[in-house]
PDB file of C-alpha atoms in Angstrom:
ATOM      1  CA  MET A   1     149.759-198.089  26.545  1.00  0.00           C
ATOM      2  CA  SER A   2     151.316-201.543  27.669  1.00  0.00           C
ATOM      3  CA  VAL A   3     153.641-204.068  26.075  1.00  0.00           C
ATOM      4  CA  ARG A   4     155.055-207.382  27.020  1.00  0.00           C
ATOM      5  CA  PRO A   5     158.368-207.401  27.936  1.00  0.00           C
ATOM      6  CA  ALA A   6     160.715-209.175  25.507  1.00  0.00           C
ATOM      7  CA  GLY A   7     160.867-212.982  25.528  1.00  0.00           C
ATOM      8  CA  THR A   8     157.078-213.184  26.842  1.00  0.00           C
ATOM      9  CA  GLY A   9     155.810-213.392  23.427  1.00  0.00           C
ATOM     10  CA  GLY A  10     154.839-209.696  22.985  1.00  0.00           C
ATOM     11  CA  GLN A  11     155.783-207.286  19.677  1.00  0.00           C
ATOM     12  CA  PRO A  12     157.132-203.683  19.799  1.00  0.00           C
ATOM     13  CA  LEU A  13     154.521-201.218  20.367  1.00  0.00           C
ATOM     14  CA  ALA A  14     153.414-198.579  17.792  1.00  0.00           C
ATOM     15  CA  LEU A  15     153.273-195.003  18.690  1.00  0.00           C
ATOM     16  CA  ARG A  16     151.613-192.123  17.269  1.00  0.00           C
ATOM     17  CA  VAL A  17     153.952-189.091  17.285  1.00  0.00           C
ATOM     18  CA  GLY A  18     153.324-186.026  15.780  1.00  0.00           C
ATOM     19  CA  VAL A  19     152.545-181.945  16.609  1.00  0.00           C
ATOM     20  CA  PHE A  20     149.219-180.584  16.675  1.00  0.00           C
ATOM     21  CA  ASP A  21     147.721-176.807  16.742  1.00  0.00           C
ATOM     22  CA  THR A  22     145.843-175.674  19.444  1.00  0.00           C
ATOM     23  CA  GLY A  23     142.624-176.924  17.406  1.00  0.00           C
ATOM     24  CA  GLY A  24     144.041-180.404  17.560  1.00  0.00           C
ATOM     25  CA  SER A  25     144.924-180.603  14.000  1.00  0.00           C
ATOM     26  CA  PRO A  26     148.060-182.418  12.691  1.00  0.00           C
ATOM     27  CA  ILE A  27     151.087-180.136  11.781  1.00  0.00           C
ATOM     28  CA  PRO A  28     153.149-181.284   9.010  1.00  0.00           C
ATOM     29  CA  ASN A  29     156.577-181.419   8.426  1.00  0.00           C
ATOM     30  CA  ARG A  30     157.640-181.215  11.977  1.00  0.00           C
ATOM     31  CA  THR A  31     160.763-182.779  13.298  1.00  0.00           C
ATOM     32  CA  VAL A  32     160.395-184.255  16.813  1.00  0.00           C
ATOM     33  CA  VAL A  33     163.051-185.563  19.070  1.00  0.00           C
ATOM     34  CA  LEU A  34     161.824-188.673  21.305  1.00  0.00           C
ATOM     35  CA  THR A  35     163.417-189.670  24.675  1.00  0.00           C
ATOM     36  CA  VAL A  36     162.717-192.747  26.624  1.00  0.00           C
ATOM     37  CA  ASP A  37     163.545-193.362  30.772  1.00  0.00           C
ATOM     38  CA  GLY A  38     162.604-196.598  32.315  1.00  0.00           C
ATOM     39  CA  ILE A  39     161.501-195.843  35.882  1.00  0.00           C
ATOM     40  CA  GLU A  40     163.007-198.191  39.060  1.00  0.00           C
ATOM     41  CA  GLN A  41     161.356-199.894  41.702  1.00  0.00           C
ATOM     42  CA  ILE A  42     158.035-200.839  39.770  1.00  0.00           C
ATOM     43  CA  GLY A  43     156.376-204.017  38.662  1.00  0.00           C
ATOM     44  CA  GLY A  44     157.782-206.003  41.686  1.00  0.00           C
ATOM     45  CA  HIS A  45     161.584-205.047  41.503  1.00  0.00           C
ATOM     46  CA  GLN A  46     162.593-202.828  44.379  1.00  0.00           C
ATOM     47  CA  HIS A  47     165.670-202.175  44.306  1.00  0.00           C
ATOM     48  CA  GLY A  48     169.232-200.205  42.999  1.00  0.00           C
ATOM     49  CA  GLY A  49     170.104-200.852  39.227  1.00  0.00           C
ATOM     50  CA  THR A  50     168.866-198.763  36.174  1.00  0.00           C
ATOM     51  CA  MET A  51     165.638-199.781  34.582  1.00  0.00           C
ATOM     52  CA  PRO A  52     166.969-200.576  31.084  1.00  0.00           C
ATOM     53  CA  ASN A  53     164.928-198.349  28.631  1.00  0.00           C
ATOM     54  CA  GLY A  54     164.349-200.649  25.848  1.00  0.00           C
ATOM     55  CA  VAL A  55     164.699-199.369  22.460  1.00  0.00           C
ATOM     56  CA  LEU A  56     162.834-196.770  20.027  1.00  0.00           C
ATOM     57  CA  SER A  57     163.112-197.233  16.192  1.00  0.00           C
ATOM     58  CA  GLN A  58     164.051-193.518  15.820  1.00  0.00           C
ATOM     59  CA  THR A  59     164.822-191.123  18.273  1.00  0.00           C
ATOM     60  CA  VAL A  60     164.627-187.982  15.814  1.00  0.00           C
ATOM     61  CA  ILE A  61     161.341-188.826  13.296  1.00  0.00           C
ATOM     62  CA  ASN A  62     159.554-186.135  10.754  1.00  0.00           C
ATOM     63  CA  THR A  63     155.996-186.007  10.889  1.00  0.00           C
ATOM     64  CA  GLY A  64     155.450-185.706   7.411  1.00  0.00           C
ATOM     65  CA  PRO A  65     153.154-184.463   4.598  1.00  0.00           C
ATOM     66  CA  SER A  66     150.253-185.906   6.440  1.00  0.00           C
ATOM     67  CA  GLY A  67     151.124-184.943   9.911  1.00  0.00           C
ATOM     68  CA  PRO A  68     151.742-187.843  12.590  1.00  0.00           C
ATOM     69  CA  ALA A  69     154.113-190.407  11.974  1.00  0.00           C
ATOM     70  CA  GLU A  70     154.979-193.544  13.452  1.00  0.00           C
ATOM     71  CA  ALA A  71     157.812-194.853  15.983  1.00  0.00           C
ATOM     72  CA  ARG A  72     157.805-198.227  17.698  1.00  0.00           C
ATOM     73  CA  TYR A  73     159.208-199.293  20.902  1.00  0.00           C
ATOM     74  CA  ALA A  74     160.362-202.282  21.810  1.00  0.00           C
ATOM     75  CA  PRO A  75     160.971-203.515  25.637  1.00  0.00           C
ATOM     76  CA  ASN A  76     163.749-204.984  27.531  1.00  0.00           C
ATOM     77  CA  VAL A  77     163.199-208.237  29.587  1.00  0.00           C
ATOM     78  CA  PHE A  78     162.448-206.863  32.366  1.00  0.00           C
ATOM     79  CA  SER A  79     158.809-205.484  33.945  1.00  0.00           C
ATOM     80  CA  GLY A  80     157.820-202.306  35.025  1.00  0.00           C
ATOM     81  CA  LYS A  81     157.433-198.935  33.576  1.00  0.00           C
ATOM     82  CA  VAL A  82     159.144-196.213  31.121  1.00  0.00           C
ATOM     83  CA  VAL A  83     158.476-192.631  30.113  1.00  0.00           C
ATOM     84  CA  ILE A  84     158.315-191.516  26.596  1.00  0.00           C
ATOM     85  CA  ARG A  85     159.229-187.763  25.928  1.00  0.00           C
ATOM     86  CA  GLY A  86     158.472-185.869  22.586  1.00  0.00           C
ATOM     87  CA  THR A  87     160.001-182.383  21.974  1.00  0.00           C
ATOM     88  CA  SER A  88     159.755-180.214  18.980  1.00  0.00           C
ATOM     89  CA  GLY A  89     160.806-176.795  18.637  1.00  0.00           C
ATOM     90  CA  ASN A  90     158.914-174.435  20.650  1.00  0.00           C
ATOM     91  CA  ALA A  91     155.656-176.896  20.685  1.00  0.00           C
ATOM     92  CA  VAL A  92     154.964-177.891  24.121  1.00  0.00           C
ATOM     93  CA  PRO A  93     156.802-181.110  25.183  1.00  0.00           C
ATOM     94  CA  ALA A  94     154.939-184.000  25.631  1.00  0.00           C
ATOM     95  CA  GLU A  95     155.193-187.475  27.405  1.00  0.00           C
ATOM     96  CA  ASP A  96     153.376-190.855  28.082  1.00  0.00           C
ATOM     97  CA  THR A  97     153.982-193.360  30.282  1.00  0.00           C
ATOM     98  CA  ILE A  98     154.034-197.425  29.075  1.00  0.00           C
ATOM     99  CA  VAL A  99     153.640-200.181  31.067  1.00  0.00           C
ATOM    100  CA  ILE A 100     155.938-203.011  30.509  1.00  0.00           C
ATOM    101  CA  GLN A 101     154.109-206.333  31.748  1.00  0.00           C
ATOM    102  CA  THR A 102     152.980-209.896  31.469  1.00  0.00           C
ATOM    103  CA  PRO A 103     148.858-209.565  31.816  1.00  0.00           C
ATOM    104  CA  GLY A 104     146.843-211.406  33.236  1.00  0.00           C
ATOM    105  CA  LEU A 105     148.840-212.687  36.232  1.00  0.00           C
ATOM    106  CA  VAL A 106     147.393-212.881  39.634  1.00  0.00           C
ATOM    107  CA  ALA A 107     148.940-213.244  43.250  1.00  0.00           C
ATOM    108  CA  LEU A 108     148.951-216.641  44.802  1.00  0.00           C
ATOM    109  CA  GLU A 109     148.005-215.866  48.116  1.00  0.00           C
ATOM    110  CA  ALA A 110     148.915-217.885  51.361  1.00  0.00           C
ATOM    111  CA  SER A 111     146.980-220.027  53.178  1.00  0.00           C
ATOM    112  CA  GLU A 112     147.055-222.791  55.518  1.00  0.00           C
ATOM    113  CA  ILE A 113     148.301-225.155  53.203  1.00  0.00           C
ATOM    114  CA  ILE A 114     150.323-222.833  51.472  1.00  0.00           C
ATOM    115  CA  ARG A 115     153.445-221.194  52.549  1.00  0.00           C
ATOM    116  CA  LEU A 116     155.329-218.539  50.530  1.00  0.00           C
ATOM    117  CA  VAL A 117     158.695-218.539  51.365  1.00  0.00           C
ATOM    118  CA  GLY A 118     161.585-217.033  49.793  1.00  0.00           C
ATOM    119  CA  ILE A 119     160.257-213.374  49.932  1.00  0.00           C
ATOM    120  CA  ARG A 120     162.603-210.812  49.861  1.00  0.00           C
ATOM    121  CA  ASN A 121     162.927-206.802  49.817  1.00  0.00           C
ATOM    122  CA  ALA A 122     164.494-206.688  46.666  1.00  0.00           C
ATOM    123  CA  HIS A 123     161.378-208.551  45.081  1.00  0.00           C
ATOM    124  CA  PRO A 124     158.467-208.480  47.648  1.00  0.00           C
ATOM    125  CA  SER A 125     155.666-209.239  45.041  1.00  0.00           C
ATOM    126  CA  SER A 126     157.371-212.384  44.030  1.00  0.00           C
ATOM    127  CA  HIS A 127     154.319-215.179  44.117  1.00  0.00           C
ATOM    128  CA  SER A 128     152.461-214.193  40.899  1.00  0.00           C
ATOM    129  CA  GLY A 129     151.136-216.573  38.048  1.00  0.00           C
ATOM    130  CA  THR A 130     148.945-216.966  35.241  1.00  0.00           C
ATOM    131  CA  PRO A 131     145.191-218.185  37.075  1.00  0.00           C
ATOM    132  CA  ASP A 132     145.627-221.532  35.707  1.00  0.00           C
ATOM    133  CA  MET A 133     149.179-221.578  37.475  1.00  0.00           C
ATOM    134  CA  VAL A 134     148.018-220.333  40.852  1.00  0.00           C
ATOM    135  CA  SER A 135     144.568-222.832  40.665  1.00  0.00           C
ATOM    136  CA  ALA A 136     146.993-225.591  39.705  1.00  0.00           C
ATOM    137  CA  LEU A 137     149.026-224.720  42.840  1.00  0.00           C
ATOM    138  CA  ARG A 138     146.137-224.507  45.214  1.00  0.00           C
ATOM    139  CA  ALA A 139     145.180-227.896  43.868  1.00  0.00           C
ATOM    140  CA  VAL A 140     148.617-229.533  44.739  1.00  0.00           C
ATOM    141  CA  ALA A 141     148.510-228.254  47.960  1.00  0.00           C
ATOM    142  CA  ASP A 142     144.918-229.180  48.606  1.00  0.00           C
ATOM    143  CA  SER A 143     145.691-232.952  47.464  1.00  0.00           C
ATOM    144  CA  VAL A 144     148.873-233.227  49.708  1.00  0.00           C
ATOM    145  CA  HIS A 145     146.709-231.473  52.712  1.00  0.00           C
ATOM    146  CA  ALA A 146     144.133-234.221  52.260  1.00  0.00           C
ATOM    147  CA  GLN A 147     146.633-237.328  51.982  1.00  0.00           C
ATOM    148  CA  TYR A 148     149.326-236.062  54.916  1.00  0.00           C
ATOM    149  CA  GLU A 149     147.617-233.365  56.388  1.00  0.00           C
ATOM    150  CA  ILE A 150     151.125-230.996  55.942  1.00  0.00           C
ATOM    151  CA  HIS A 151     151.349-227.844  53.687  1.00  0.00           C
ATOM    152  CA  ILE A 152     153.585-226.977  50.672  1.00  0.00           C
ATOM    153  CA  ASP A 153     156.150-224.283  50.477  1.00  0.00           C
ATOM    154  CA  VAL A 154     156.275-222.151  47.218  1.00  0.00           C
ATOM    155  CA  ASN A 155     158.972-220.278  46.523  1.00  0.00           C
ATOM    156  CA  ASP A 156     159.372-217.702  43.420  1.00  0.00           C
ATOM    157  CA  THR A 157     156.862-217.974  40.745  1.00  0.00           C
ATOM    158  CA  SER A 158     156.811-214.796  38.909  1.00  0.00           C
ATOM    159  CA  LEU A 159     157.084-211.155  39.592  1.00  0.00           C
ATOM    160  CA  GLU A 160     154.151-208.929  39.785  1.00  0.00           C
ATOM    161  CA  PHE A 161     154.429-207.791  36.526  1.00  0.00           C
ATOM    162  CA  GLY A 162     155.837-210.774  34.730  1.00  0.00           C
ATOM    163  CA  GLY A 163     159.129-210.717  32.842  1.00  0.00           C
ATOM    164  CA  THR A 164     162.914-211.282  33.869  1.00  0.00           C
ATOM    165  CA  PHE A 165     162.872-212.309  37.507  1.00  0.00           C
ATOM    166  CA  ASP A 166     166.558-211.174  38.324  1.00  0.00           C
ATOM    167  CA  LEU A 167     168.016-212.569  41.329  1.00  0.00           C
ATOM    168  CA  ALA A 168     170.844-210.581  41.749  1.00  0.00           C
ATOM    169  CA  ALA A 169     168.404-207.611  42.020  1.00  0.00           C
ATOM    170  CA  ASP A 170     170.497-205.307  40.042  1.00  0.00           C
ATOM    171  CA  TYR A 171     168.471-205.747  36.154  1.00  0.00           C
ATOM    172  CA  SER A 172     171.332-208.173  35.182  1.00  0.00           C
ATOM    173  CA  ARG A 173     170.010-211.037  32.945  1.00  0.00           C
ATOM    174  CA  GLY A 174     172.059-213.263  34.188  1.00  0.00           C
ATOM    175  CA  GLY A 175     170.666-215.886  36.829  1.00  0.00           C
ATOM    176  CA  GLY A 176     168.989-219.220  37.636  1.00  0.00           C
ATOM    177  CA  HIS A 177     165.262-218.503  37.126  1.00  0.00           C
ATOM    178  CA  ALA A 178     164.796-217.781  33.183  1.00  0.00           C
ATOM    179  CA  GLU A 179     162.026-219.202  33.026  1.00  0.00           C
ATOM    180  CA  HIS A 180     160.022-217.309  35.344  1.00  0.00           C
ATOM    181  CA  ARG A 181     158.780-214.565  33.503  1.00  0.00           C
ATOM    182  CA  VAL A 182     155.415-215.508  32.324  1.00  0.00           C
ATOM    183  CA  GLY A 183     153.393-216.970  35.307  1.00  0.00           C
ATOM    184  CA  ARG A 184     154.122-220.585  34.706  1.00  0.00           C
ATOM    185  CA  ASN A 185     156.727-221.618  36.821  1.00  0.00           C
ATOM    186  CA  ALA A 186     157.184-221.864  39.935  1.00  0.00           C
ATOM    187  CA  ASP A 187     159.890-223.635  42.634  1.00  0.00           C
ATOM    188  CA  LEU A 188     158.402-226.034  45.331  1.00  0.00           C
ATOM    189  CA  ARG A 189     160.222-226.743  48.273  1.00  0.00           C
ATOM    190  CA  THR A 190     161.181-230.670  48.702  1.00  0.00           C
ATOM    191  CA  ILE A 191     163.282-230.446  51.611  1.00  0.00           C
ATOM    192  CA  ILE A 192     160.193-231.290  54.209  1.00  0.00           C
ATOM    193  CA  PHE A 193     159.066-234.092  52.248  1.00  0.00           C
ATOM    194  CA  THR A 194     159.648-237.613  52.101  1.00  0.00           C
ATOM    195  CA  HIS A 195     160.344-239.984  49.448  1.00  0.00           C
ATOM    196  CA  ALA A 196     156.742-240.996  48.908  1.00  0.00           C
ATOM    197  CA  GLN A 197     155.532-237.438  49.699  1.00  0.00           C
ATOM    198  CA  LEU A 198     157.764-236.561  46.784  1.00  0.00           C
ATOM    199  CA  ARG A 199     156.487-238.955  44.434  1.00  0.00           C
ATOM    200  CA  PHE A 200     152.524-238.261  45.511  1.00  0.00           C
ATOM    201  CA  ILE A 201     153.577-234.354  44.759  1.00  0.00           C
ATOM    202  CA  HIS A 202     155.480-235.361  41.273  1.00  0.00           C
ATOM    203  CA  ARG A 203     152.413-237.550  40.009  1.00  0.00           C
ATOM    204  CA  THR A 204     149.607-234.689  41.362  1.00  0.00           C
ATOM    205  CA  TRP A 205     151.326-232.028  39.607  1.00  0.00           C
ATOM    206  CA  GLU A 206     151.603-234.362  36.209  1.00  0.00           C
ATOM    207  CA  LEU A 207     148.070-235.543  36.348  1.00  0.00           C
ATOM    208  CA  LEU A 208     147.115-231.271  36.743  1.00  0.00           C
ATOM    209  CA  GLY A 209     148.609-231.281  33.617  1.00  0.00           C
ATOM    210  CA  GLY A 210     151.696-229.985  34.466  1.00  0.00           C
ATOM    211  CA  SER A 211     155.589-230.944  34.283  1.00  0.00           C
ATOM    212  CA  VAL A 212     158.493-231.274  36.946  1.00  0.00           C
ATOM    213  CA  TYR A 213     162.110-230.693  37.017  1.00  0.00           C
ATOM    214  CA  ASP A 214     163.653-232.646  39.610  1.00  0.00           C
ATOM    215  CA  GLU A 215     166.277-229.992  41.573  1.00  0.00           C
ATOM    216  CA  THR A 216     166.469-231.641  44.782  1.00  0.00           C
ATOM    217  CA  ASN A 217     169.666-232.274  44.255  1.00  0.00           C
ATOM    218  CA  THR A 218     170.968-228.605  44.354  1.00  0.00           C
ATOM    219  CA  SER A 219     172.210-226.316  47.171  1.00  0.00           C
ATOM    220  CA  GLN A 220     168.673-225.577  47.598  1.00  0.00           C
ATOM    221  CA  PRO A 221     166.335-228.678  47.116  1.00  0.00           C
ATOM    222  CA  HIS A 222     163.217-228.225  44.964  1.00  0.00           C
ATOM    223  CA  TYR A 223     161.231-229.275  42.281  1.00  0.00           C
ATOM    224  CA  HIS A 224     161.050-226.686  39.478  1.00  0.00           C
ATOM    225  CA  LEU A 225     156.916-226.618  38.679  1.00  0.00           C
ATOM    226  CA  ARG A 226     155.964-226.187  34.774  1.00  0.00           C
ATOM    227  CA  PHE A 227     152.276-225.276  34.017  1.00  0.00           C
TER     228      PHE A 227
END
């Protein structure tokens, strides 16, 4: 099962909860206790801290007269995996894994005209985006190289599974990468370019259909690209 992280346009995931006999038929009026546990170091997070569990609509649920009942699972803002476990009296316990991810992301690959920078051990897979975003980054790199015979440096885009990009590497919500969760934002280092080259990049990105937030006056000068 899979679900989008909170804040990326998804909805809580419906879970079918029941107790079944050896023939697979549901047993009515059974009480099931549900627990959820996050799995660390998944989906681009290779660091300490505790993966937030998310929230179950019910942790104790009765299957009712018809057998299976429904609970809902709402994930946290971080990507990764959680394990849902169910127990009910002397029944055999069961579990299932839920993948929390922004679907459809692909990796931006390094090349002679695209350098991937800012890779850290805590987030080794930090350059994923939607296919459109990745294509646009390649297109702007082609244009810059054709015009000036230089490469571009792409810093963080999104993590492998998307979701909140915790710069502190501790599953904390704060930090400066609030938008880097759905694969449509990237930081382009600007310190290596002249003013004329920056104007060219700005205009080229807009012609491709994106927008540019100028952060060249920060401690780490860059363009924040949106697409």
